[in-house]
Coordinates of N, CA, C and O in Angstrom, one line a residue:
M1 N -15.8 15.9 6.1 CA -16.3 14.6 5.7 C -15.2 13.6 6.0 O -14.0 13.7 5.6
S2 N -15.6 12.5 6.6 CA -14.6 11.5 7.0 C -14.4 10.4 5.9 O -15.4 10.2 5.2
K3 N -13.2 9.9 5.8 CA -13.0 8.9 4.8 C -13.5 7.5 5.3 O -13.3 7.2 6.5
Q4 N -14.1 6.8 4.5 CA -14.6 5.5 4.9 C -13.4 4.5 4.9 O -12.6 4.5 4.0
K5 N -13.3 3.7 5.9 CA -12.2 2.7 6.0 C -12.5 1.5 5.1 O -13.7 1.1 4.9
A6 N -11.5 1.0 4.5 CA -11.6 -0.1 3.5 C -11.8 -1.5 4.2 O -11.3 -1.7 5.3
N7 N -12.5 -2.4 3.5 CA -12.5 -3.8 3.9 C -11.5 -4.4 2.9 O -11.7 -4.4 1.7
I8 N -10.5 -5.0 3.5 CA -9.4 -5.5 2.8 C -9.3 -7.1 2.8 O -9.7 -7.7 3.8
A9 N -8.9 -7.7 1.7 CA -8.6 -9.1 1.6 C -7.2 -9.3 1.1 O -6.8 -8.6 0.1
I10 N -6.5 -10.2 1.7 CA -5.2 -10.6 1.2 C -5.3 -11.9 0.5 O -5.6 -12.9 1.2
L11 N -5.2 -12.0 -0.8 CA -5.3 -13.2 -1.5 C -3.9 -13.8 -1.7 O -3.1 -13.2 -2.3
G12 N -3.7 -15.0 -1.2 CA -2.4 -15.6 -1.1 C -1.7 -15.3 0.2 O -0.5 -15.2 0.3
A13 N -2.5 -15.1 1.2 CA -2.0 -14.7 2.5 C -0.9 -15.6 3.2 O -0.1 -15.1 3.9
T14 N -1.0 -16.8 2.9 CA 0.0 -17.8 3.5 C 1.3 -18.0 2.8 O 2.2 -18.6 3.3
G15 N 1.4 -17.4 1.6 CA 2.6 -17.5 0.8 C 3.7 -16.5 1.3 O 3.4 -15.6 2.2
V16 N 4.9 -16.6 0.8 CA 6.0 -15.7 1.3 C 5.6 -14.3 1.0 O 5.8 -13.4 1.9
V17 N 5.2 -13.9 -0.2 CA 4.9 -12.5 -0.5 C 3.6 -12.1 0.3 O 3.6 -11.0 0.8
G18 N 2.6 -12.9 0.4 CA 1.4 -12.6 1.2 C 1.8 -12.2 2.6 O 1.2 -11.3 3.2
R19 N 2.7 -13.0 3.2 CA 3.1 -12.7 4.6 C 3.8 -11.4 4.7 O 3.7 -10.6 5.6
E20 N 4.6 -11.0 3.6 CA 5.3 -9.7 3.6 C 4.2 -8.6 3.5 O 4.4 -7.5 4.1
I21 N 3.2 -8.8 2.7 CA 2.1 -7.8 2.5 C 1.5 -7.6 3.9 O 1.3 -6.4 4.3
I22 N 1.2 -8.6 4.6 CA 0.6 -8.5 5.9 C 1.6 -7.7 6.9 O 1.1 -6.8 7.6
K23 N 2.9 -8.0 6.8 CA 3.8 -7.2 7.7 C 3.8 -5.8 7.3 O 3.9 -4.9 8.2
I24 N 3.8 -5.5 6.0 CA 3.8 -4.1 5.6 C 2.5 -3.3 6.0 O 2.6 -2.2 6.5
I25 N 1.4 -4.0 5.9 CA 0.1 -3.4 6.3 C 0.2 -3.0 7.8 O -0.2 -1.9 8.2
D26 N 0.8 -3.9 8.6 CA 1.0 -3.7 10.0 C 2.0 -2.5 10.3 O 1.7 -1.6 11.0
E27 N 3.2 -2.6 9.6 CA 4.2 -1.6 9.8 C 3.7 -0.2 9.4 O 4.0 0.8 10.1
L28 N 2.9 -0.1 8.3 CA 2.5 1.2 7.9 C 1.2 1.6 8.6 O 0.7 2.7 8.4
K29 N 0.7 0.8 9.5 CA -0.5 1.1 10.3 C -1.6 1.5 9.3 O -2.3 2.5 9.6
V30 N -1.8 0.7 8.3 CA -2.9 0.9 7.4 C -4.3 0.8 8.1 O -4.5 -0.1 8.9
D31 N -5.1 1.8 8.0 CA -6.3 1.9 8.7 C -7.4 1.2 7.8 O -7.6 1.5 6.7
F32 N -8.0 0.2 8.4 CA -9.0 -0.6 7.7 C -10.2 -0.8 8.6 O -10.1 -0.8 9.8
N33 N -11.3 -1.2 8.0 CA -12.5 -1.6 8.7 C -12.4 -3.1 9.0 O -12.5 -3.4 10.2
T34 N -12.3 -3.9 8.0 CA -12.1 -5.3 8.2 C -11.0 -5.8 7.4 O -10.6 -5.2 6.4
I35 N -10.4 -7.0 7.7 CA -9.4 -7.6 7.0 C -9.7 -9.1 7.0 O -10.1 -9.7 8.0
K36 N -9.4 -9.8 5.8 CA -9.5 -11.2 5.8 C -8.4 -11.8 5.0 O -7.8 -11.1 4.2
F37 N -8.0 -13.0 5.4 CA -6.8 -13.6 4.8 C -7.3 -14.9 4.0 O -8.0 -15.7 4.6
L38 N -7.0 -14.9 2.7 CA -7.5 -15.9 1.8 C -6.4 -16.7 1.2 O -5.3 -16.2 1.0
S39 N -6.7 -18.0 0.9 CA -5.6 -18.9 0.4 C -6.3 -20.0 -0.4 O -7.5 -20.0 -0.6
S40 N -5.5 -20.9 -0.9 CA -6.0 -22.1 -1.5 C -6.6 -23.0 -0.5 O -6.4 -22.8 0.7
A41 N -7.3 -24.0 -0.9 CA -7.9 -25.0 0.0 C -6.8 -25.6 0.9 O -7.1 -26.0 2.0
K42 N -5.6 -25.8 0.3 CA -4.5 -26.5 1.0 C -4.2 -25.7 2.3 O -3.9 -26.3 3.3
S43 N -4.2 -24.4 2.3 CA -3.7 -23.6 3.4 C -4.9 -23.1 4.3 O -4.7 -22.5 5.3
A44 N -6.1 -23.3 3.7 CA -7.3 -22.8 4.5 C -7.3 -23.5 5.9 O -7.0 -24.7 6.0
G45 N -7.8 -22.7 6.8 CA -7.8 -23.2 8.2 C -6.6 -22.9 9.0 O -6.7 -23.0 10.3
S46 N -5.5 -22.6 8.4 CA -4.3 -22.2 9.1 C -4.6 -20.8 9.8 O -5.6 -20.1 9.5
K47 N -3.8 -20.5 10.8 CA -4.0 -19.3 11.6 C -2.9 -18.3 11.3 O -1.7 -18.6 11.0
I48 N -3.3 -17.0 11.4 CA -2.4 -15.9 11.2 C -2.6 -14.9 12.4 O -3.8 -14.5 12.6
D49 N -1.6 -14.6 13.1 CA -1.6 -13.6 14.2 C -1.3 -12.3 13.6 O -0.3 -12.1 12.9
F50 N -2.3 -11.3 13.8 CA -2.1 -10.0 13.2 C -2.7 -9.0 14.1 O -3.9 -9.1 14.5
Q51 N -1.9 -8.0 14.6 CA -2.4 -6.9 15.4 C -3.1 -7.4 16.6 O -4.2 -6.9 17.0
G52 N -2.6 -8.4 17.3 CA -3.1 -8.8 18.5 C -4.3 -9.8 18.4 O -4.9 -10.2 19.4
K53 N -4.7 -10.2 17.2 CA -5.8 -11.1 17.0 C -5.3 -12.3 16.2 O -4.3 -12.2 15.4
T54 N -6.0 -13.4 16.4 CA -5.7 -14.6 15.6 C -6.8 -14.8 14.6 O -8.0 -14.8 14.9
Y55 N -6.4 -14.8 13.3 CA -7.4 -15.0 12.2 C -7.3 -16.4 11.6 O -6.2 -16.9 11.5
T56 N -8.4 -16.9 11.2 CA -8.4 -18.2 10.5 C -8.4 -17.9 9.0 O -9.2 -17.1 8.5
V57 N -7.4 -18.5 8.3 CA -7.3 -18.3 6.8 C -8.5 -19.0 6.2 O -8.8 -20.1 6.5
E58 N -9.1 -18.3 5.2 CA -10.3 -18.9 4.5 C -9.9 -19.3 3.1 O -9.0 -18.7 2.5
E59 N -10.5 -20.3 2.6 CA -10.3 -20.7 1.2 C -11.0 -19.6 0.3 O -12.1 -19.2 0.6
A60 N -10.3 -19.2 -0.7 CA -10.8 -18.1 -1.6 C -11.9 -18.7 -2.4 O -11.7 -19.8 -3.1
T61 N -13.0 -18.1 -2.4 CA -14.2 -18.5 -3.3 C -14.7 -17.1 -3.8 O -14.4 -16.1 -3.3
P62 N -15.5 -17.2 -4.8 CA -16.1 -15.9 -5.3 C -16.8 -15.1 -4.2 O -16.7 -13.9 -4.1
E63 N -17.5 -15.8 -3.3 CA -18.2 -15.2 -2.2 C -17.3 -14.5 -1.2 O -17.7 -13.6 -0.5
S64 N -16.0 -14.9 -1.2 CA -15.1 -14.3 -0.3 C -14.9 -12.8 -0.5 O -14.5 -12.1 0.4
F65 N -15.3 -12.4 -1.7 CA -15.0 -11.0 -2.0 C -16.3 -10.1 -1.8 O -16.2 -8.9 -2.1
D66 N -17.3 -10.6 -1.3 CA -18.5 -9.8 -1.0 C -18.2 -8.8 0.0 O -17.6 -9.2 1.1
G67 N -18.4 -7.5 -0.2 CA -18.2 -6.5 0.8 C -16.7 -6.1 0.9 O -16.4 -5.2 1.7
V68 N -15.9 -6.6 0.1 CA -14.4 -6.3 0.1 C -14.2 -5.1 -0.9 O -14.6 -5.2 -2.0
N69 N -13.5 -4.1 -0.4 CA -13.1 -2.9 -1.3 C -11.8 -3.1 -2.0 O -11.7 -2.7 -3.2
I70 N -10.8 -3.7 -1.3 CA -9.5 -3.8 -1.8 C -9.0 -5.2 -1.6 O -9.0 -5.7 -0.5
V71 N -8.5 -5.8 -2.7 CA -7.9 -7.1 -2.7 C -6.4 -7.0 -3.1 O -6.1 -6.5 -4.2
L72 N -5.6 -7.3 -2.1 CA -4.1 -7.3 -2.4 C -3.8 -8.8 -2.7 O -3.9 -9.7 -1.9
A73 N -3.4 -9.0 -4.0 CA -3.2 -10.4 -4.4 C -1.8 -10.7 -4.8 O -1.2 -10.0 -5.6
S74 N -1.3 -11.8 -4.2 CA 0.0 -12.4 -4.6 C -0.2 -13.9 -4.5 O 0.4 -14.6 -3.7
A75 N -1.0 -14.4 -5.4 CA -1.3 -15.9 -5.3 C -1.1 -16.6 -6.7 O -1.5 -17.7 -6.9
G76 N -0.4 -15.9 -7.6 CA -0.1 -16.4 -8.9 C -1.1 -15.9 -9.9 O -2.2 -15.6 -9.6
G77 N -0.6 -15.9 -11.2 CA -1.4 -15.4 -12.3 C -2.7 -16.1 -12.5 O -3.7 -15.4 -12.7
S78 N -2.7 -17.4 -12.5 CA -4.0 -18.1 -12.8 C -5.0 -17.8 -11.7 O -6.2 -17.7 -12.0
T79 N -4.6 -17.7 -10.4 CA -5.6 -17.4 -9.4 C -6.1 -16.0 -9.5 O -7.3 -15.7 -9.4
S80 N -5.2 -15.0 -9.9 CA -5.7 -13.6 -10.1 C -6.7 -13.6 -11.3 O -7.7 -12.9 -11.2
Q81 N -6.4 -14.3 -12.4 CA -7.3 -14.3 -13.5 C -8.6 -14.9 -13.2 O -9.6 -14.5 -13.6
K82 N -8.6 -16.0 -12.4 CA -9.8 -16.6 -12.0 C -10.7 -15.7 -11.1 O -11.9 -15.7 -11.4
F83 N -10.1 -15.0 -10.2 CA -11.0 -14.2 -9.3 C -11.2 -12.8 -9.7 O -12.1 -12.1 -9.1
A84 N -10.4 -12.2 -10.6 CA -10.5 -10.8 -11.0 C -12.0 -10.5 -11.4 O -12.5 -9.5 -10.9
P85 N -12.6 -11.2 -12.2 CA -14.0 -10.8 -12.6 C -14.9 -10.8 -11.4 O -15.8 -10.0 -11.3
E86 N -14.8 -11.7 -10.5 CA -15.6 -11.8 -9.3 C -15.4 -10.6 -8.4 O -16.3 -10.0 -7.8
I87 N -14.1 -10.2 -8.2 CA -13.8 -9.1 -7.4 C -14.4 -7.8 -7.9 O -15.0 -7.1 -7.2
V88 N -14.2 -7.6 -9.2 CA -14.7 -6.4 -9.9 C -16.2 -6.4 -9.9 O -16.8 -5.4 -9.6
K89 N -16.8 -7.5 -10.2 CA -18.3 -7.6 -10.2 C -18.9 -7.3 -8.8 O -20.0 -6.7 -8.7
R90 N -18.2 -7.6 -7.8 CA -18.7 -7.3 -6.4 C -18.3 -5.9 -5.9 O -18.5 -5.6 -4.8
G91 N -17.6 -5.1 -6.8 CA -17.3 -3.7 -6.4 C -15.9 -3.5 -5.8 O -15.6 -2.4 -5.4
G92 N -15.1 -4.6 -5.8 CA -13.8 -4.4 -5.2 C -12.8 -4.0 -6.3 O -13.0 -4.0 -7.5
V93 N -11.6 -3.6 -5.8 CA -10.5 -3.3 -6.6 C -9.4 -4.3 -6.3 O -9.0 -4.5 -5.2
L94 N -8.9 -5.0 -7.4 CA -7.8 -6.0 -7.3 C -6.5 -5.3 -7.6 O -6.3 -4.6 -8.6
I95 N -5.6 -5.3 -6.6 CA -4.2 -4.8 -6.8 C -3.4 -6.1 -6.9 O -3.2 -6.8 -5.9
D96 N -2.9 -6.4 -8.1 CA -2.4 -7.7 -8.4 C -0.8 -7.6 -8.5 O -0.3 -6.8 -9.2
N97 N -0.2 -8.6 -7.8 CA 1.2 -8.7 -7.8 C 1.8 -9.7 -8.8 O 3.0 -9.9 -8.8
S98 N 0.9 -10.4 -9.5 CA 1.4 -11.4 -10.4 C 1.6 -10.8 -11.8 O 1.4 -9.6 -12.0
S99 N 2.0 -11.6 -12.8 CA 2.2 -11.1 -14.1 C 0.9 -11.1 -15.0 O 1.0 -10.8 -16.1
A100 N -0.2 -11.6 -14.4 CA -1.4 -11.8 -15.1 C -1.9 -10.6 -16.0 O -2.4 -10.8 -17.1
F101 N -1.8 -9.4 -15.5 CA -2.4 -8.3 -16.1 C -1.3 -7.2 -16.6 O -1.7 -6.2 -17.0
R102 N -0.1 -7.6 -16.5 CA 1.0 -6.6 -16.7 C 1.0 -6.1 -18.2 O 1.4 -4.9 -18.4
M103 N 0.5 -6.9 -19.1 CA 0.5 -6.5 -20.5 C -0.9 -6.1 -21.0 O -1.1 -5.8 -22.2
D104 N -1.8 -6.0 -20.1 CA -3.2 -5.7 -20.5 C -3.4 -4.2 -20.7 O -3.1 -3.5 -19.7
K105 N -3.7 -3.7 -21.9 CA -3.8 -2.3 -22.1 C -4.8 -1.6 -21.3 O -4.8 -0.4 -21.1
D106 N -5.8 -2.3 -20.8 CA -6.9 -1.7 -20.0 C -6.6 -1.7 -18.5 O -7.4 -1.3 -17.7
V107 N -5.4 -2.2 -18.1 CA -5.1 -2.3 -16.7 C -3.8 -1.4 -16.4 O -2.8 -1.7 -17.0
P108 N -4.0 -0.4 -15.6 CA -2.8 0.4 -15.3 C -1.7 -0.3 -14.6 O -2.0 -1.1 -13.7
L109 N -0.5 -0.1 -15.0 CA 0.7 -0.7 -14.4 C 1.3 0.4 -13.5 O 1.8 1.4 -14.0
V110 N 1.2 0.3 -12.2 CA 1.5 1.4 -11.3 C 2.6 1.0 -10.4 O 2.7 -0.1 -9.8
I111 N 3.5 2.0 -10.2 CA 4.6 2.0 -9.3 C 4.4 3.1 -8.3 O 4.4 4.3 -8.7
A112 N 4.2 2.8 -7.0 CA 4.0 3.9 -6.0 C 5.1 4.9 -6.1 O 6.3 4.6 -6.2
Y113 N 4.7 6.2 -6.1 CA 5.6 7.4 -6.1 C 6.2 7.6 -7.5 O 7.0 8.6 -7.6
V114 N 5.9 6.8 -8.4 CA 6.4 7.0 -9.8 C 5.3 7.5 -10.7 O 5.4 8.5 -11.4
N115 N 4.2 6.8 -10.8 CA 3.1 7.1 -11.6 C 1.8 6.9 -10.9 O 0.8 6.3 -11.4
D116 N 1.7 7.4 -9.7 CA 0.5 7.3 -8.9 C -0.8 7.8 -9.6 O -1.9 7.3 -9.4
E117 N -0.6 8.8 -10.5 CA -1.8 9.4 -11.2 C -2.5 8.3 -12.0 O -3.7 8.4 -12.3
D118 N -1.8 7.3 -12.4 CA -2.4 6.2 -13.2 C -3.4 5.4 -12.4 O -4.2 4.6 -13.0
L119 N -3.4 5.5 -11.1 CA -4.4 4.8 -10.3 C -5.8 5.2 -10.7 O -6.8 4.4 -10.6
K120 N -6.0 6.4 -11.1 CA -7.3 7.0 -11.5 C -7.9 6.3 -12.8 O -9.0 6.4 -13.1
K121 N -7.0 5.6 -13.5 CA -7.4 5.0 -14.8 C -8.0 3.6 -14.6 O -8.3 2.9 -15.6
H122 N -8.0 3.0 -13.4 CA -8.3 1.6 -13.3 C -9.8 1.4 -13.5 O -10.7 2.2 -13.4
K123 N -10.1 0.1 -13.9 CA -11.5 -0.3 -14.1 C -11.7 -1.5 -13.2 O -12.4 -2.5 -13.6
G124 N -11.1 -1.5 -12.0 CA -11.3 -2.6 -11.0 C -10.0 -3.4 -10.9 O -10.0 -4.2 -9.9
I125 N -9.0 -3.2 -11.7 CA -7.8 -4.0 -11.6 C -6.6 -3.1 -11.8 O -6.6 -2.3 -12.7
I126 N -5.6 -3.2 -10.9 CA -4.4 -2.5 -10.9 C -3.3 -3.5 -10.9 O -3.3 -4.4 -10.1
A127 N -2.3 -3.4 -11.8 CA -1.1 -4.3 -11.8 C 0.1 -3.6 -11.4 O 0.2 -2.3 -11.4
N128 N 1.1 -4.3 -11.0 CA 2.4 -3.7 -10.7 C 3.5 -4.5 -11.5 O 3.3 -5.7 -11.8
P129 N 4.5 -3.8 -11.9 CA 5.6 -4.5 -12.7 C 6.4 -5.4 -11.8 O 6.2 -5.5 -10.6
N130 N 7.3 -6.1 -12.4 CA 8.1 -7.1 -11.6 C 8.9 -6.3 -10.6 O 9.1 -5.1 -10.7
C131 N 9.5 -7.0 -9.6 CA 10.2 -6.4 -8.5 C 11.4 -5.6 -9.0 O 11.7 -4.5 -8.5
S132 N 12.1 -6.1 -10.0 CA 13.3 -5.4 -10.5 C 12.9 -4.0 -11.0 O 13.6 -3.0 -10.8
T133 N 11.9 -4.0 -11.8 CA 11.4 -2.7 -12.4 C 10.9 -1.7 -11.4 O 11.3 -0.6 -11.4
S134 N 10.2 -2.2 -10.4 CA 9.7 -1.3 -9.4 C 10.8 -0.7 -8.6 O 10.8 0.6 -8.4
Q135 N 11.8 -1.4 -8.2 CA 12.9 -0.9 -7.4 C 13.7 0.1 -8.3 O 14.1 1.2 -7.8
L136 N 13.9 -0.3 -9.5 CA 14.7 0.6 -10.4 C 14.1 1.9 -10.7 O 14.7 2.9 -10.7
M137 N 12.8 1.8 -10.9 CA 12.0 3.1 -11.2 C 12.0 4.1 -10.1 O 11.9 5.3 -10.3
L138 N 12.0 3.6 -8.9 CA 12.0 4.5 -7.7 C 13.2 5.4 -7.7 O 13.2 6.5 -7.3
V139 N 14.4 4.8 -8.2 CA 15.6 5.5 -8.3 C 15.6 6.4 -9.6 O 16.1 7.5 -9.6
L140 N 15.2 5.8 -10.7 CA 15.3 6.5 -12.0 C 14.3 7.6 -12.1 O 14.6 8.6 -12.8
K141 N 13.1 7.6 -11.5 CA 12.1 8.7 -11.6 C 12.7 10.0 -11.3 O 12.6 11.0 -12.1
P142 N 13.3 10.2 -10.1 CA 13.9 11.6 -9.8 C 15.0 11.9 -10.8 O 15.2 13.1 -11.1
L143 N 15.8 10.9 -11.2 CA 16.9 11.2 -12.2 C 16.3 11.7 -13.5 O 16.8 12.6 -14.2
H144 N 15.2 11.0 -13.9 CA 14.5 11.4 -15.2 C 13.9 12.8 -15.1 O 14.0 13.6 -16.0
D145 N 13.3 13.0 -14.0 CA 12.7 14.3 -13.8 C 13.7 15.5 -13.9 O 13.4 16.5 -14.4
K146 N 14.9 15.2 -13.4 CA 15.9 16.3 -13.4 C 16.7 16.3 -14.7 O 17.0 17.3 -15.3
F147 N 17.0 15.1 -15.3 CA 18.0 15.1 -16.4 C 17.3 14.6 -17.7 O 18.0 14.5 -18.7
K148 N 16.1 14.1 -17.7 CA 15.4 13.6 -18.9 C 16.1 12.5 -19.5 O 16.7 12.6 -20.6
L149 N 16.2 11.4 -18.9 CA 16.8 10.2 -19.4 C 16.2 9.8 -20.7 O 15.0 9.8 -20.9
K150 N 17.0 9.4 -21.7 CA 16.5 9.0 -23.0 C 16.6 7.5 -23.2 O 15.8 6.9 -24.0
R151 N 17.5 6.9 -22.6 CA 17.7 5.4 -22.9 C 18.4 4.8 -21.7 O 19.2 5.4 -21.0
L152 N 18.0 3.5 -21.5 CA 18.6 2.8 -20.3 C 18.6 1.3 -20.7 O 17.7 0.8 -21.3
L153 N 19.8 0.7 -20.5 CA 19.9 -0.7 -20.8 C 20.1 -1.4 -19.4 O 20.9 -1.0 -18.7
V154 N 19.3 -2.4 -19.2 CA 19.3 -3.1 -17.9 C 19.3 -4.6 -18.2 O 18.5 -5.1 -19.1
S155 N 20.0 -5.3 -17.4 CA 20.0 -6.8 -17.4 C 19.8 -7.3 -16.0 O 20.4 -6.7 -15.1
T156 N 18.9 -8.2 -15.9 CA 18.7 -8.9 -14.6 C 18.9 -10.4 -14.7 O 18.7 -10.9 -15.8
Y157 N 19.4 -11.0 -13.7 CA 19.7 -12.4 -13.7 C 19.0 -13.0 -12.5 O 19.5 -13.0 -11.4
Q158 N 17.7 -13.4 -12.7 CA 16.9 -13.9 -11.6 C 16.7 -15.4 -11.6 O 16.6 -16.0 -12.5

């Protein structure tokens, strides 16, 4: 049985983090059926060169998510909160990089390679912790698995 390829949307595609997401999708050779790049009205119409094609960035609207399976969002918390119900209603999964859903008990907070099993608990939205936590946990997870860490004090100055 073959796996169906995803229809992907990048919400916040023209921002600094959105452009990094695009680079990573390219570097990892993520296999997809379709991809679209979404932004605010201000950036709509701009062009993105990706894998030998030029794409026109579209303004994000509720209809933008029709037929989309996965939305990778880094457009700010208010944008994620605005579009999350539309994405879920249309059958997509929002993977959100903002702080909008980090404290929501119904949204799994997932760090790749640390607690991947929590992906199974989503109800259409997946959040990730801030960048400092994600990086730190990648190092701490194997240490915890081996030594059972009990306490950690961390300070960040961002």
